[in-house]
PDB file of C-alpha atoms in Angstrom:
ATOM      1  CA  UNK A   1      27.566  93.926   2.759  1.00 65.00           C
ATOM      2  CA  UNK A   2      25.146  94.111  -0.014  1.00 78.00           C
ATOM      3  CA  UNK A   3      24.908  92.641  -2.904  1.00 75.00           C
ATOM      4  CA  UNK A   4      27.548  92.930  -5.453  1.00 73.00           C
ATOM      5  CA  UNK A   5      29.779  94.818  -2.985  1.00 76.00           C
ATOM      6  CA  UNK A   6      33.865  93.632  -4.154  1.00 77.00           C
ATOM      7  CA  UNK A   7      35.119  90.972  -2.027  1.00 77.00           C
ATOM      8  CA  UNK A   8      39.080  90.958  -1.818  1.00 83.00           C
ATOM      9  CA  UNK A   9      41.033  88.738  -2.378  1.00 89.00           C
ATOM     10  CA  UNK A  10      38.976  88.166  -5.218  1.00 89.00           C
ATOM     11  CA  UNK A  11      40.732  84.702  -5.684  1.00 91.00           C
ATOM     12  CA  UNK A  12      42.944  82.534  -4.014  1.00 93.00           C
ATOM     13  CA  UNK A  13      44.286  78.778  -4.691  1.00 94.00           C
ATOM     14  CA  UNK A  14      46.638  76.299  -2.702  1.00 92.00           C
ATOM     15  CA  UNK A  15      50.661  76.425  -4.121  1.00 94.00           C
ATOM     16  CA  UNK A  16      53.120  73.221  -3.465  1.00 94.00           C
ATOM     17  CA  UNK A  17      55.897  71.480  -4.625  1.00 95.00           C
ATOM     18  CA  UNK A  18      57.604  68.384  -3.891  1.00 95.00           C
ATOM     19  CA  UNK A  19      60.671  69.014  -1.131  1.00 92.00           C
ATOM     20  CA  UNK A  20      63.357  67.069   0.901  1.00 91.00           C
ATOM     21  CA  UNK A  21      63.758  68.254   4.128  1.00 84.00           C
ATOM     22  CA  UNK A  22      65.725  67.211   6.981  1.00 76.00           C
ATOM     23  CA  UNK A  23      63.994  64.088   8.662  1.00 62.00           C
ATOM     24  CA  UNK A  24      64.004  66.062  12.036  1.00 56.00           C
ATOM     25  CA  UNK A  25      61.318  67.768  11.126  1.00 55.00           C
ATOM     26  CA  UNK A  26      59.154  64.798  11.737  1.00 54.00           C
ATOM     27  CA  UNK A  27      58.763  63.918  15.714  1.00 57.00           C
ATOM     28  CA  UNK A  28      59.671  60.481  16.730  1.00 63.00           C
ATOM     29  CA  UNK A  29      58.884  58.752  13.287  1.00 68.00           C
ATOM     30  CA  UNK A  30      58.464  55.314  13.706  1.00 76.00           C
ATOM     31  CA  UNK A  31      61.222  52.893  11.667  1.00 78.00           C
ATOM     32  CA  UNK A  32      62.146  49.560  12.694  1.00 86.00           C
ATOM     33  CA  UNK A  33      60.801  47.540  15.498  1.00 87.00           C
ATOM     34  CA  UNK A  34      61.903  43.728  15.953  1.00 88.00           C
ATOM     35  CA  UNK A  35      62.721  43.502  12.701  1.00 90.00           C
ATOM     36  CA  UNK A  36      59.862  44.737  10.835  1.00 89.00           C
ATOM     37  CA  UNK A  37      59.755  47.705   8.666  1.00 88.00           C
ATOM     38  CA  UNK A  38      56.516  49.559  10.805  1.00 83.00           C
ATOM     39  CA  UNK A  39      57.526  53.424   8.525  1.00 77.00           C
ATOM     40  CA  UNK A  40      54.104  52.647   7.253  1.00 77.00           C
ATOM     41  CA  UNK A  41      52.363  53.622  10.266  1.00 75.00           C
ATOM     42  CA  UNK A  42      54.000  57.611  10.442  1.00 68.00           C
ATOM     43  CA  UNK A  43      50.756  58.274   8.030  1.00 65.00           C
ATOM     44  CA  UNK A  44      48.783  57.545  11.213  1.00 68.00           C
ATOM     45  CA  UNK A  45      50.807  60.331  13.304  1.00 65.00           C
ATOM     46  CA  UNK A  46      49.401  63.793  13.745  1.00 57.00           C
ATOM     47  CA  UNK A  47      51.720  66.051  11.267  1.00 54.00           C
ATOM     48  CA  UNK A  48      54.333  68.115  13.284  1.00 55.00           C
ATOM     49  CA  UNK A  49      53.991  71.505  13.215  1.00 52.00           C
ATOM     50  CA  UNK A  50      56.089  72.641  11.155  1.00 63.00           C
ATOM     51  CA  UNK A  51      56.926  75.761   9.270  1.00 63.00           C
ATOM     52  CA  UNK A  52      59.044  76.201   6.477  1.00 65.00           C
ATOM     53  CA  UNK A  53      62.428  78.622   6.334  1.00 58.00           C
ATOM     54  CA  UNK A  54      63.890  77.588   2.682  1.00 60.00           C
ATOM     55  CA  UNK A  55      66.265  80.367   2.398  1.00 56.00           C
ATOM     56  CA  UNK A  56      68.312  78.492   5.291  1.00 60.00           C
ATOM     57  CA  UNK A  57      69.107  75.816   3.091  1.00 64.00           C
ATOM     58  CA  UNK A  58      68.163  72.750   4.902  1.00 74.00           C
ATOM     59  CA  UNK A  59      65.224  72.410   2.393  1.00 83.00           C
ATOM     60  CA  UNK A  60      65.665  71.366  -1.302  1.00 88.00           C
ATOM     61  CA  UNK A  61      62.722  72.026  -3.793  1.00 92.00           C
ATOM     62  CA  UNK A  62      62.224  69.091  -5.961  1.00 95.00           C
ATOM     63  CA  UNK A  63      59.240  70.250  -8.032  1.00 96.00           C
ATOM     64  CA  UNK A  64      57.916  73.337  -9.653  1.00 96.00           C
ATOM     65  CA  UNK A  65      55.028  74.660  -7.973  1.00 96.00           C
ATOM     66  CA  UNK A  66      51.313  73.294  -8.653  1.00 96.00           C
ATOM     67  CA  UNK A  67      48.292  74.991  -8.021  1.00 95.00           C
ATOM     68  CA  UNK A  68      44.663  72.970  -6.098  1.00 94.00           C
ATOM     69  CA  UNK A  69      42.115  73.847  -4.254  1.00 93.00           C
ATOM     70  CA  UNK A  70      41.076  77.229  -5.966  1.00 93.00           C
ATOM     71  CA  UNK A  71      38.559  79.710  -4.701  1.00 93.00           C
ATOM     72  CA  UNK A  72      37.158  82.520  -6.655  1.00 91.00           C
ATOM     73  CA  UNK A  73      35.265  84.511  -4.240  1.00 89.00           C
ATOM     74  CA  UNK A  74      33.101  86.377  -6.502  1.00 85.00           C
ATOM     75  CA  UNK A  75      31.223  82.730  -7.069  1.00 85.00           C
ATOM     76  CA  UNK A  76      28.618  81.741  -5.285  1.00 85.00           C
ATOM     77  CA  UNK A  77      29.443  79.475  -2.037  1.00 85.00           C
ATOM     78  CA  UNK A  78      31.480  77.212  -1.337  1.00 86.00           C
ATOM     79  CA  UNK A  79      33.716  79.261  -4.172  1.00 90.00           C
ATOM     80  CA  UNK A  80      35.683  76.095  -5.009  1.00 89.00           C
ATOM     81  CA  UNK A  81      36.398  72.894  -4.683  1.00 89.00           C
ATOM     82  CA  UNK A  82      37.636  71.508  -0.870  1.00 91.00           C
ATOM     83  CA  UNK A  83      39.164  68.108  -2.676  1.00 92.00           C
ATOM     84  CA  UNK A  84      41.542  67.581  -5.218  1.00 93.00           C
ATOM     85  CA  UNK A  85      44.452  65.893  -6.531  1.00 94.00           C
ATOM     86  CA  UNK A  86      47.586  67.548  -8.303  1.00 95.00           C
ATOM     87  CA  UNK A  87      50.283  65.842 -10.147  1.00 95.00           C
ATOM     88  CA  UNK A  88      53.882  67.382  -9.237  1.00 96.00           C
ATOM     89  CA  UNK A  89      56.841  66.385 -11.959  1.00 96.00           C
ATOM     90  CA  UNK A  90      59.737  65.447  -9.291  1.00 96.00           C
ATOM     91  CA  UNK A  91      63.266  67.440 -10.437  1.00 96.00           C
ATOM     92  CA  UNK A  92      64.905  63.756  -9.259  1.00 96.00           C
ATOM     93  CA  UNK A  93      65.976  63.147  -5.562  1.00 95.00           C
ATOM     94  CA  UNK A  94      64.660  62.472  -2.459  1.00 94.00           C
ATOM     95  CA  UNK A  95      61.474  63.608  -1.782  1.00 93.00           C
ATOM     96  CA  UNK A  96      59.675  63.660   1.583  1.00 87.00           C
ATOM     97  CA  UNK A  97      57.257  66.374   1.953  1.00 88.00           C
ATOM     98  CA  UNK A  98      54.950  68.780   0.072  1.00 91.00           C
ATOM     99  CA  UNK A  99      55.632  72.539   0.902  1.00 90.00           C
ATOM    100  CA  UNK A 100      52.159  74.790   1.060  1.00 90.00           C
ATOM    101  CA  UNK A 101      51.802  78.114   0.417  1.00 89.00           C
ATOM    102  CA  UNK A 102      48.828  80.270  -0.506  1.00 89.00           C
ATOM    103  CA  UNK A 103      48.731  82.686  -3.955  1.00 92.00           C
ATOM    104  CA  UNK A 104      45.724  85.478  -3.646  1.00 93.00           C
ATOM    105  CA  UNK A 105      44.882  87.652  -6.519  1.00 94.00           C
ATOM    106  CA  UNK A 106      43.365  90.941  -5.522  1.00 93.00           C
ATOM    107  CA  UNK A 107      42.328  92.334  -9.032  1.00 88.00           C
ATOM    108  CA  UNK A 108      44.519  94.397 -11.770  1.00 88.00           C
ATOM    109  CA  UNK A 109      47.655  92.723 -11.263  1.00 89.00           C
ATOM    110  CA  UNK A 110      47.957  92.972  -7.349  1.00 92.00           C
ATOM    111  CA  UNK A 111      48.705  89.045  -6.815  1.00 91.00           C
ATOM    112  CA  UNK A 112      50.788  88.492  -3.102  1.00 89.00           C
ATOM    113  CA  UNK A 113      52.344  85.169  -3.087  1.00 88.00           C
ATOM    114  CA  UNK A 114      54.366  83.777   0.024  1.00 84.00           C
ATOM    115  CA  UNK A 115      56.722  80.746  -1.630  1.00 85.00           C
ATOM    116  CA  UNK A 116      58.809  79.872   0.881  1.00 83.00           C
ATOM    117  CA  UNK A 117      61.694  79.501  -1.950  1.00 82.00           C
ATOM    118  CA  UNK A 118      61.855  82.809  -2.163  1.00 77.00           C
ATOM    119  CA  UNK A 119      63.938  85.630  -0.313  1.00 62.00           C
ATOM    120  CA  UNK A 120      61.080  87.651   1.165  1.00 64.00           C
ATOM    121  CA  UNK A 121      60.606  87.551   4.493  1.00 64.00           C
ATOM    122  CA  UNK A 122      56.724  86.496   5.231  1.00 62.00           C
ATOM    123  CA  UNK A 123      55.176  86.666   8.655  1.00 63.00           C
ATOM    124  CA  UNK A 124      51.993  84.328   7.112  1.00 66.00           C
ATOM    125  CA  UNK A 125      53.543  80.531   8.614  1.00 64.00           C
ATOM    126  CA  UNK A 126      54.179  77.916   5.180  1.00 72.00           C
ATOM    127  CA  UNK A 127      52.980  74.505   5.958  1.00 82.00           C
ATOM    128  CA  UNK A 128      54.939  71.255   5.211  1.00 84.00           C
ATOM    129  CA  UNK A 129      53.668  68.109   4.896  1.00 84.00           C
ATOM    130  CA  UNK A 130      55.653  64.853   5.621  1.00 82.00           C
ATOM    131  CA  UNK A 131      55.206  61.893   3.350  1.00 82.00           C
ATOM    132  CA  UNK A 132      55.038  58.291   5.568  1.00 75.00           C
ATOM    133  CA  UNK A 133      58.327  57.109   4.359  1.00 78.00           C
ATOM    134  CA  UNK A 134      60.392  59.267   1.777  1.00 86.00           C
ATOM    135  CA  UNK A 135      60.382  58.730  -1.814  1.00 91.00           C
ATOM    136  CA  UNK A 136      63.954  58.612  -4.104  1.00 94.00           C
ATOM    137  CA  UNK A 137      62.627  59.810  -7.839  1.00 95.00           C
ATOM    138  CA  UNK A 138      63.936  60.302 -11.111  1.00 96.00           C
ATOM    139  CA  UNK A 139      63.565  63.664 -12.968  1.00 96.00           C
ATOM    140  CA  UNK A 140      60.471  63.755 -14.438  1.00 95.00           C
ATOM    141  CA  UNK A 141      58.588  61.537 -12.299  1.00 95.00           C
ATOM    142  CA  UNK A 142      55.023  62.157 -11.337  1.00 95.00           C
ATOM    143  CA  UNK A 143      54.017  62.273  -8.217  1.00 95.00           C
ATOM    144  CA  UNK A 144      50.415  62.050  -7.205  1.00 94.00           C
ATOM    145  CA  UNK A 145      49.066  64.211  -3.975  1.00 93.00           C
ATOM    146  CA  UNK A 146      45.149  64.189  -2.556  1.00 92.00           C
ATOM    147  CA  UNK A 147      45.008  67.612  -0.741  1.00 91.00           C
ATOM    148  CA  UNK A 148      41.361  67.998   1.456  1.00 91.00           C
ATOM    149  CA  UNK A 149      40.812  70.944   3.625  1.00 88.00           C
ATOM    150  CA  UNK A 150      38.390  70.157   6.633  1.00 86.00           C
ATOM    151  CA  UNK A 151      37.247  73.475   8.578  1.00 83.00           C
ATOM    152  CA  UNK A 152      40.982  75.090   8.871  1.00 78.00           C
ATOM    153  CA  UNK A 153      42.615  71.587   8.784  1.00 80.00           C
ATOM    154  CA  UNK A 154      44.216  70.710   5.260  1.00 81.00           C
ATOM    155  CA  UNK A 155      45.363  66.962   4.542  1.00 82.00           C
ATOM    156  CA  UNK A 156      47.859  66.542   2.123  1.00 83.00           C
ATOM    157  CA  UNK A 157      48.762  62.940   1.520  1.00 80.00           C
ATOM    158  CA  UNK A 158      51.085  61.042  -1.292  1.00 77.00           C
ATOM    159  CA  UNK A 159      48.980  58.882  -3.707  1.00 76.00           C
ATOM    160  CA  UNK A 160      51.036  57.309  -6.317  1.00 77.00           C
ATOM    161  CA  UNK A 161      54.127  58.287  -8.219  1.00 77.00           C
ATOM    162  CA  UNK A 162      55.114  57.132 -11.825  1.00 76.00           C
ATOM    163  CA  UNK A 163      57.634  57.720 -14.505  1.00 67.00           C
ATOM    164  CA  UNK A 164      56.635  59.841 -17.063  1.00 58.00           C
TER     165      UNK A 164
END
């Protein structure tokens, strides 16, 4: 390439939203264990892999979509941050999990986004990530998610939630 050559997608960022999900999606969580409430250690377990099919109906969206981890690729490298936090407003319900999804903009318009709460059929795999224990929220509750990609790893863990 030389310089100034277009790069497509010229920009991309990280889409989620809050969702409740069957708890089988989750292998073996822990629960109880003589007694004592051990939920707390699931944030130790390696997420499952799995991959989301909304239009079967077993997943609920609780949130509408927020956008993190941004890169514009005409910057110069890294072209965006690899941390960040993002504040989801909860529609009320159980929560347990943050559906991923990426959004890429290739210039004039052309933007392909693969929600999984939509009807298209995508053959790109959407992430979901399982919260520890689940949370029950009120509508318009905030709810507070650190996302970190490492290599081709992302973390996506549940900070805080409050009422708004």
């Amino acid at each position: 390439m030389k310089p100034g050559a277009p790069v497509v997608p010229r920009w991309a960022e990280l889409r989620c939203a809050l969702v409740e999900t069957p708890d089988k999606a989750r292998s073996n969580p822990i629960g109880t264990v003589e007694g004592f409430d051990m939920s707390a250690v699931n944030v130790l377990m390696p997420p499952a892999n799995v991959r989301l099919n909304c239009t079967s109906g077993s997943t609920e969206q609780r949130s509408q979509p927020g956008s993190a981890l941004a890169k514009d690729f005409h910057a110069e490298p890294p072209f965006g941050d690899d941390i960040g936090n993002l504040e989801l407003i909860s529609d009320g319900g159980r929560v347990n999990g943050v559906a991923q999804w990426l959004r890429l903009d290739f210039g004039d318009g052309n933007i392909l986004e693969n929600s999984p709460f939509t009807s298209e059929e995508s053959n790109w795999g959407r992430p979901l990530t399982l919260f520890a224990a689940p949370l029950d929220t009120r509508p318009g509750q905030i709810v507070r998610v650190r996302l970190r990609r490492i290599g081709e790893t992302l973390i996506v863990s549940h900070v805080a939630s409050t009422h708004q």
